[in-house]
Short mmCIF file of C-alpha atoms in Angstrom, two decimals:
data_model
loop_
_atom_site.label_atom_id
_atom_site.label_comp_id
_atom_site.label_asym_id
_atom_site.label_seq_id
_atom_site.Cartn_x
_atom_site.Cartn_y
_atom_site.Cartn_z
CA MET A 1 133.03 144.76 96.55
CA LYS A 2 129.45 145.56 95.32
CA LYS A 3 130.53 144.54 91.72
CA THR A 4 132.31 141.24 92.77
CA THR A 5 129.01 140.25 94.53
CA TYR A 6 126.97 140.97 91.87
CA ILE A 7 128.99 139.02 89.45
CA LEU A 8 128.77 135.94 91.92
CA VAL A 9 125.15 136.42 92.02
CA ILE A 10 124.67 136.26 88.58
CA VAL A 11 126.95 133.38 88.08
CA VAL A 12 125.05 131.28 90.60
CA LEU A 13 121.77 131.77 89.28
CA LEU A 14 123.11 130.74 85.45
CA LEU A 15 124.69 127.67 87.00
CA SER A 16 121.34 126.62 89.21
CA ALA A 17 119.62 127.35 85.99
CA GLY A 18 121.62 124.52 84.26
CA CYS A 19 121.39 122.38 86.92
CA ARG A 20 117.68 121.91 87.52
CA PRO A 21 116.26 118.17 87.70
CA GLY A 22 113.88 117.23 84.95
CA SER A 23 110.79 114.66 84.60
CA LYS A 24 108.62 116.94 86.76
CA ALA A 25 105.22 118.00 85.18
CA GLY A 26 105.38 120.87 82.96
CA GLN A 27 109.50 121.05 83.13
CA HIS A 28 110.39 119.29 80.09
CA SER A 29 112.88 120.75 78.08
CA ALA A 30 112.90 121.58 74.37
CA GLY A 31 113.29 118.38 72.23
CA GLU A 32 113.21 116.02 75.33
CA ARG A 33 111.38 112.66 74.54
CA VAL A 34 108.66 111.74 77.02
CA LEU A 35 106.83 108.81 78.00
CA THR A 36 103.99 108.43 80.50
CA VAL A 37 102.70 105.97 82.74
CA THR A 38 99.84 105.67 85.03
CA ILE A 39 101.72 104.20 88.26
CA GLU A 40 105.17 103.91 89.70
CA PRO A 41 105.93 100.18 89.04
CA GLN A 42 105.27 100.56 85.27
CA ARG A 43 107.79 103.58 85.63
CA PHE A 44 110.33 100.88 87.28
CA PHE A 45 109.82 98.70 84.09
CA LEU A 46 109.77 101.25 81.39
CA GLU A 47 113.03 102.85 82.90
CA LYS A 48 114.84 99.47 82.90
CA ILE A 49 113.91 99.35 79.15
CA VAL A 50 114.56 102.64 77.48
CA GLY A 51 117.41 104.14 79.93
CA ASP A 52 118.42 107.60 78.92
CA ARG A 53 116.95 107.59 75.79
CA PHE A 54 113.69 109.00 77.11
CA THR A 55 112.25 110.57 80.35
CA VAL A 56 109.58 108.75 81.89
CA ASN A 57 106.59 110.41 83.84
CA THR A 58 104.37 108.62 86.41
CA LEU A 59 100.69 110.08 86.40
CA ILE A 60 99.89 109.07 90.04
CA PRO A 61 102.39 110.61 92.52
CA PRO A 62 103.95 108.21 95.08
CA GLY A 63 102.05 107.76 98.00
CA ALA A 64 98.68 108.45 96.13
CA ASN A 65 95.34 106.09 96.35
CA HIS A 66 94.82 105.05 92.48
CA GLU A 67 91.44 104.75 94.02
CA THR A 68 90.54 108.13 94.73
CA TYR A 69 93.18 110.02 92.46
CA GLU A 70 91.86 112.93 90.25
CA PRO A 71 94.81 114.39 88.20
CA ALA A 72 95.12 118.07 87.86
CA PRO A 73 94.76 119.98 84.66
CA SER A 74 98.51 120.47 84.43
CA VAL A 75 98.77 116.74 84.64
CA MET A 76 96.78 116.24 81.64
CA THR A 77 98.94 118.81 79.59
CA ASP A 78 102.04 117.28 80.62
CA LEU A 79 100.68 113.85 79.22
CA GLY A 80 99.83 115.53 76.07
CA LYS A 81 104.04 116.09 75.66
CA SER A 82 104.21 112.37 75.53
CA SER A 83 104.77 110.48 72.48
CA ILE A 84 103.26 107.46 74.30
CA TYR A 85 101.15 106.83 76.98
CA PHE A 86 101.20 103.24 78.58
CA LYS A 87 98.06 102.65 80.88
CA VAL A 88 97.61 99.94 83.29
CA GLY A 89 94.61 98.74 81.37
CA ALA A 90 91.80 97.78 83.61
CA LEU A 91 91.87 101.04 86.09
CA GLY A 92 88.62 102.75 85.13
CA PHE A 93 90.05 106.25 85.59
CA GLU A 94 92.37 105.33 82.75
CA ASN A 95 89.82 104.93 80.09
CA ALA A 96 88.44 108.61 80.77
CA TRP A 97 92.20 110.08 80.65
CA SER A 98 92.51 108.06 77.41
CA GLU A 99 89.25 109.44 75.80
CA ARG A 100 90.06 113.12 76.83
CA LEU A 101 93.82 112.31 75.48
CA GLY A 102 92.46 111.07 72.09
CA LYS A 103 90.60 114.32 71.84
CA ASN A 104 93.06 116.82 72.74
CA ASN A 105 96.42 115.11 71.74
CA PRO A 106 95.57 112.93 68.72
CA ASP A 107 99.28 111.91 68.11
CA VAL A 108 99.85 110.43 71.73
CA ALA A 109 99.82 106.61 71.36
CA VAL A 110 98.10 104.65 74.07
CA VAL A 111 99.32 101.24 74.83
CA ASN A 112 97.02 98.83 77.24
CA CYS A 113 100.11 97.27 79.03
CA SER A 114 97.62 94.34 80.05
CA GLU A 115 96.89 93.07 76.92
CA GLY A 116 97.04 89.43 76.59
CA ILE A 117 97.01 88.79 80.34
CA GLU A 118 94.31 86.34 81.42
CA ALA A 119 92.36 88.56 83.70
CA ILE A 120 90.87 87.79 87.33
CA GLU A 121 87.45 88.90 87.57
CA ASP A 122 87.19 92.01 90.43
CA ALA A 123 85.87 89.69 93.16
CA HIS A 124 87.64 91.48 95.58
CA SER A 125 88.84 88.36 97.50
CA ASP A 126 88.13 84.67 97.90
CA HIS A 127 85.80 85.68 100.81
CA ALA A 128 82.58 83.88 99.44
CA HIS A 129 80.01 86.83 100.32
CA HIS A 130 82.14 89.13 98.18
CA SER A 131 80.45 90.11 94.68
CA HIS A 132 82.23 90.10 91.57
CA GLU A 133 81.07 94.01 90.73
CA GLY A 134 84.21 95.28 91.49
CA HIS A 135 84.66 99.28 92.12
CA ALA A 136 82.31 101.11 90.13
CA HIS A 137 84.37 104.26 90.02
CA SER A 138 87.97 102.50 89.87
CA HIS A 139 88.15 99.17 88.08
CA SER A 140 87.13 98.59 84.70
CA GLU A 141 84.50 96.17 83.08
CA GLY A 142 84.52 94.10 86.43
CA ILE A 143 88.23 93.09 86.13
CA ASP A 144 91.07 93.04 89.09
CA PRO A 145 93.73 95.69 87.53
CA HIS A 146 96.34 94.61 90.13
CA VAL A 147 98.12 92.71 87.29
CA TRP A 148 101.68 93.91 88.31
CA THR A 149 101.77 91.99 91.39
CA SER A 150 102.42 88.81 89.13
CA PRO A 151 105.90 88.25 87.95
CA SER A 152 104.27 85.87 85.40
CA ALA A 153 102.01 88.66 84.04
CA VAL A 154 104.41 91.15 84.21
CA ARG A 155 106.45 89.28 81.43
CA ILE A 156 103.54 89.69 79.22
CA PHE A 157 103.06 93.56 80.79
CA THR A 158 106.81 94.50 80.09
CA ALA A 159 106.89 92.69 76.63
CA ASN A 160 104.15 95.21 75.46
CA MET A 161 105.99 97.82 76.57
CA TYR A 162 109.12 96.65 74.78
CA LYS A 163 107.39 96.41 71.37
CA ALA A 164 105.63 99.78 71.59
CA VAL A 165 109.07 101.46 72.53
CA VAL A 166 110.89 99.76 69.72
CA GLU A 167 108.03 100.72 67.39
CA ALA A 168 108.89 104.05 68.33
CA ASP A 169 112.20 104.11 68.01
CA PRO A 170 113.21 101.25 65.75
CA GLU A 171 116.98 102.67 65.19
CA ASN A 172 117.59 101.86 69.08
CA GLU A 173 116.18 98.30 68.77
CA ALA A 174 119.17 96.56 69.73
CA PHE A 175 119.77 99.05 72.81
CA TYR A 176 116.04 98.46 74.22
CA LYS A 177 116.72 94.73 73.21
CA ALA A 178 119.26 94.03 75.66
CA ASN A 179 117.62 96.04 78.45
CA PHE A 180 114.38 94.08 77.98
CA ASP A 181 116.18 90.88 78.21
CA SER A 182 118.20 91.89 81.34
CA LEU A 183 114.73 93.11 82.88
CA THR A 184 113.29 89.87 81.95
CA ARG A 185 116.02 87.74 83.77
CA ARG A 186 115.32 90.23 86.54
CA ILE A 187 111.67 89.19 86.44
CA ASP A 188 112.51 85.52 86.38
CA ARG A 189 114.96 85.82 89.39
CA THR A 190 112.27 87.52 91.47
CA ASP A 191 109.62 84.69 90.54
CA SER A 192 112.16 82.02 91.49
CA LEU A 193 113.22 83.84 94.67
CA ILE A 194 109.32 84.06 95.80
CA ARG A 195 108.45 80.74 94.97
CA ASP A 196 111.21 79.15 97.15
CA LEU A 197 110.23 81.68 99.92
CA LEU A 198 106.47 80.48 99.81
CA GLN A 199 107.07 76.77 99.18
CA ASP A 200 106.45 75.69 102.81
CA ILE A 201 104.65 78.09 104.97
CA PRO A 202 102.29 77.95 108.09
CA SER A 203 99.38 79.22 106.15
CA ARG A 204 98.57 79.93 102.19
CA GLY A 205 95.89 82.47 103.39
CA PHE A 206 96.01 86.08 104.24
CA VAL A 207 94.07 89.14 105.03
CA ILE A 208 94.20 92.28 103.17
CA TYR A 209 92.17 95.64 103.44
CA HIS A 210 91.93 96.50 99.67
CA PRO A 211 92.49 93.03 97.27
CA ALA A 212 95.35 94.24 95.54
CA LEU A 213 97.34 91.11 95.59
CA GLY A 214 95.21 88.51 93.71
CA TYR A 215 97.57 88.19 90.57
CA PHE A 216 100.09 87.44 93.13
CA ALA A 217 97.96 84.81 95.17
CA ARG A 218 97.07 83.29 91.66
CA ASP A 219 100.92 82.62 90.82
CA TYR A 220 101.88 81.15 94.16
CA GLY A 221 98.70 79.36 95.39
CA LEU A 222 97.66 81.76 98.10
CA HIS A 223 93.97 82.72 99.43
CA GLN A 224 93.57 86.28 99.46
CA TYR A 225 90.69 87.43 101.85
CA SER A 226 89.49 91.15 101.78
CA ILE A 227 88.40 93.44 104.64
CA GLU A 228 87.00 95.95 102.14
CA PHE A 229 83.58 95.15 100.79
CA GLU A 230 82.81 96.30 97.10
CA GLY A 231 85.01 99.46 98.17
CA LYS A 232 83.77 99.89 101.16
CA ASN A 233 83.86 99.22 105.01
CA PRO A 234 82.69 95.76 105.79
CA SER A 235 79.56 95.43 108.12
CA PRO A 236 79.91 93.81 111.65
CA ARG A 237 78.52 90.68 109.98
CA GLN A 238 80.84 90.54 107.39
CA LEU A 239 83.69 91.21 109.54
CA LYS A 240 82.62 88.32 111.66
CA GLU A 241 82.58 85.81 108.70
CA LEU A 242 85.98 87.01 107.78
CA VAL A 243 87.16 86.46 111.44
CA ASP A 244 85.80 82.83 111.14
CA ILE A 245 87.50 82.10 107.97
CA ALA A 246 90.75 83.26 109.43
CA HIS A 247 90.63 81.20 112.38
CA ALA A 248 89.68 78.37 110.21
CA GLU A 249 92.58 79.00 107.78
CA ASN A 250 95.24 79.67 110.56
CA ILE A 251 95.97 83.22 109.47
CA HIS A 252 97.82 85.69 111.20
CA ILE A 253 99.03 88.40 108.66
CA VAL A 254 96.99 91.21 107.79
CA PHE A 255 97.97 93.61 105.16
CA ILE A 256 97.04 97.23 104.81
CA GLU A 257 98.16 99.15 101.68
CA LYS A 258 99.75 102.73 102.49
CA GLY A 259 96.66 105.15 101.73
CA TYR A 260 93.89 103.23 102.94
CA ASP A 261 91.91 102.60 106.34
CA THR A 262 93.67 100.97 108.80
CA LYS A 263 90.87 101.00 111.35
CA ASN A 264 88.96 97.83 110.63
CA ALA A 265 92.33 96.01 109.72
CA GLU A 266 93.63 96.83 112.96
CA VAL A 267 90.29 95.44 114.75
CA MET A 268 90.36 92.49 112.60
CA ALA A 269 94.07 91.87 113.69
CA LYS A 270 93.63 91.45 117.20
CA GLU A 271 90.40 89.56 116.94
CA ILE A 272 92.38 86.96 115.06
CA GLY A 273 95.89 87.36 116.84
CA ALA A 274 97.47 88.60 113.89
CA ARG A 275 99.96 91.44 113.25
CA THR A 276 99.71 93.95 110.66
CA TYR A 277 102.31 94.87 108.02
CA THR A 278 101.83 97.88 105.90
CA ILE A 279 102.74 97.34 102.18
CA ASP A 280 102.79 99.61 99.00
CA PRO A 281 101.85 97.45 95.81
CA LEU A 282 102.29 100.93 93.87
CA ALA A 283 106.07 101.01 94.97
CA TYR A 284 108.76 102.06 92.39
CA ASP A 285 110.79 99.40 93.88
CA TRP A 286 108.80 96.44 92.37
CA ASP A 287 110.66 93.50 92.89
CA GLY A 288 111.64 94.38 96.49
CA GLU A 289 108.19 95.07 97.60
CA LEU A 290 107.00 91.71 96.34
CA LEU A 291 110.07 89.98 97.81
CA ARG A 292 109.30 91.70 101.13
CA ILE A 293 105.54 90.48 101.12
CA ALA A 294 106.94 87.10 100.37
CA ARG A 295 109.30 86.95 103.43
CA ILE A 296 106.38 88.23 105.18
CA LEU A 297 104.26 85.46 104.62
CA ALA A 298 107.09 83.25 105.32
CA GLY A 299 107.79 84.47 108.69
CA LYS A 300 111.30 85.44 107.33
CA ASN A 301 110.85 89.38 107.24
CA ASN A 302 112.89 90.98 110.18
CA GLU A 303 110.21 93.75 111.15
#
């Protein structure tokens, strides 16, 4: 009986060793081809392009705040195992990572996915008294980094990804081209659905705690007003000015991103008689989240 039990234990251990999930930091098998991105929406795009030809890692884990996240040394070690690092392009901490990566792993190519996209100055919102300085600790050169919230920008963003993948693996160009074309059609379809939803809405303005939807607003003729002021909570005077703007523009929607302060957003919502909605611009489900935001603005979301 003991011998039989011993054999069963060995079999179970061998089977479990062969069935471990991959793509976690530090758990890549020998010969596995790895690409790394900064945020989950990038992983969504890149996995659609590369299919099963590469494993795609994300530096910032789901639910983390990209404004405050600090990677562990093990994350940087894992980044060094990639053939390409796809950075968003204007997230300030990416520059530091790229510099460290260049020193320690010069063979890892770095691709700026935002290359060629018309940037928005990091003005935080249309809110008149907000400065254009940006978050000194998080955004690069006063540029709004949230380009992935714009389908029109994402067309350029994903084209940059596709070109880099083909350069790295030209033998599979036809495979990547078919996948990229399919992704582009999905982006176009998402854009069309959002335009239909936002064609006739009660107000073209919305309040948001952290100004993550500037490119989305530009695409669809909307006005984004952020509660956050230069990366900090607003003063009572600033909050009062924002309340006045919201009343003037008949705004009844306040967005709160996951990982950010809710207190001031809830105060703001109460003052203007608005509902608060938690959104996640960093979600892997890129098109699903943008469509959800559009449905909320159109009053067609069942929440």
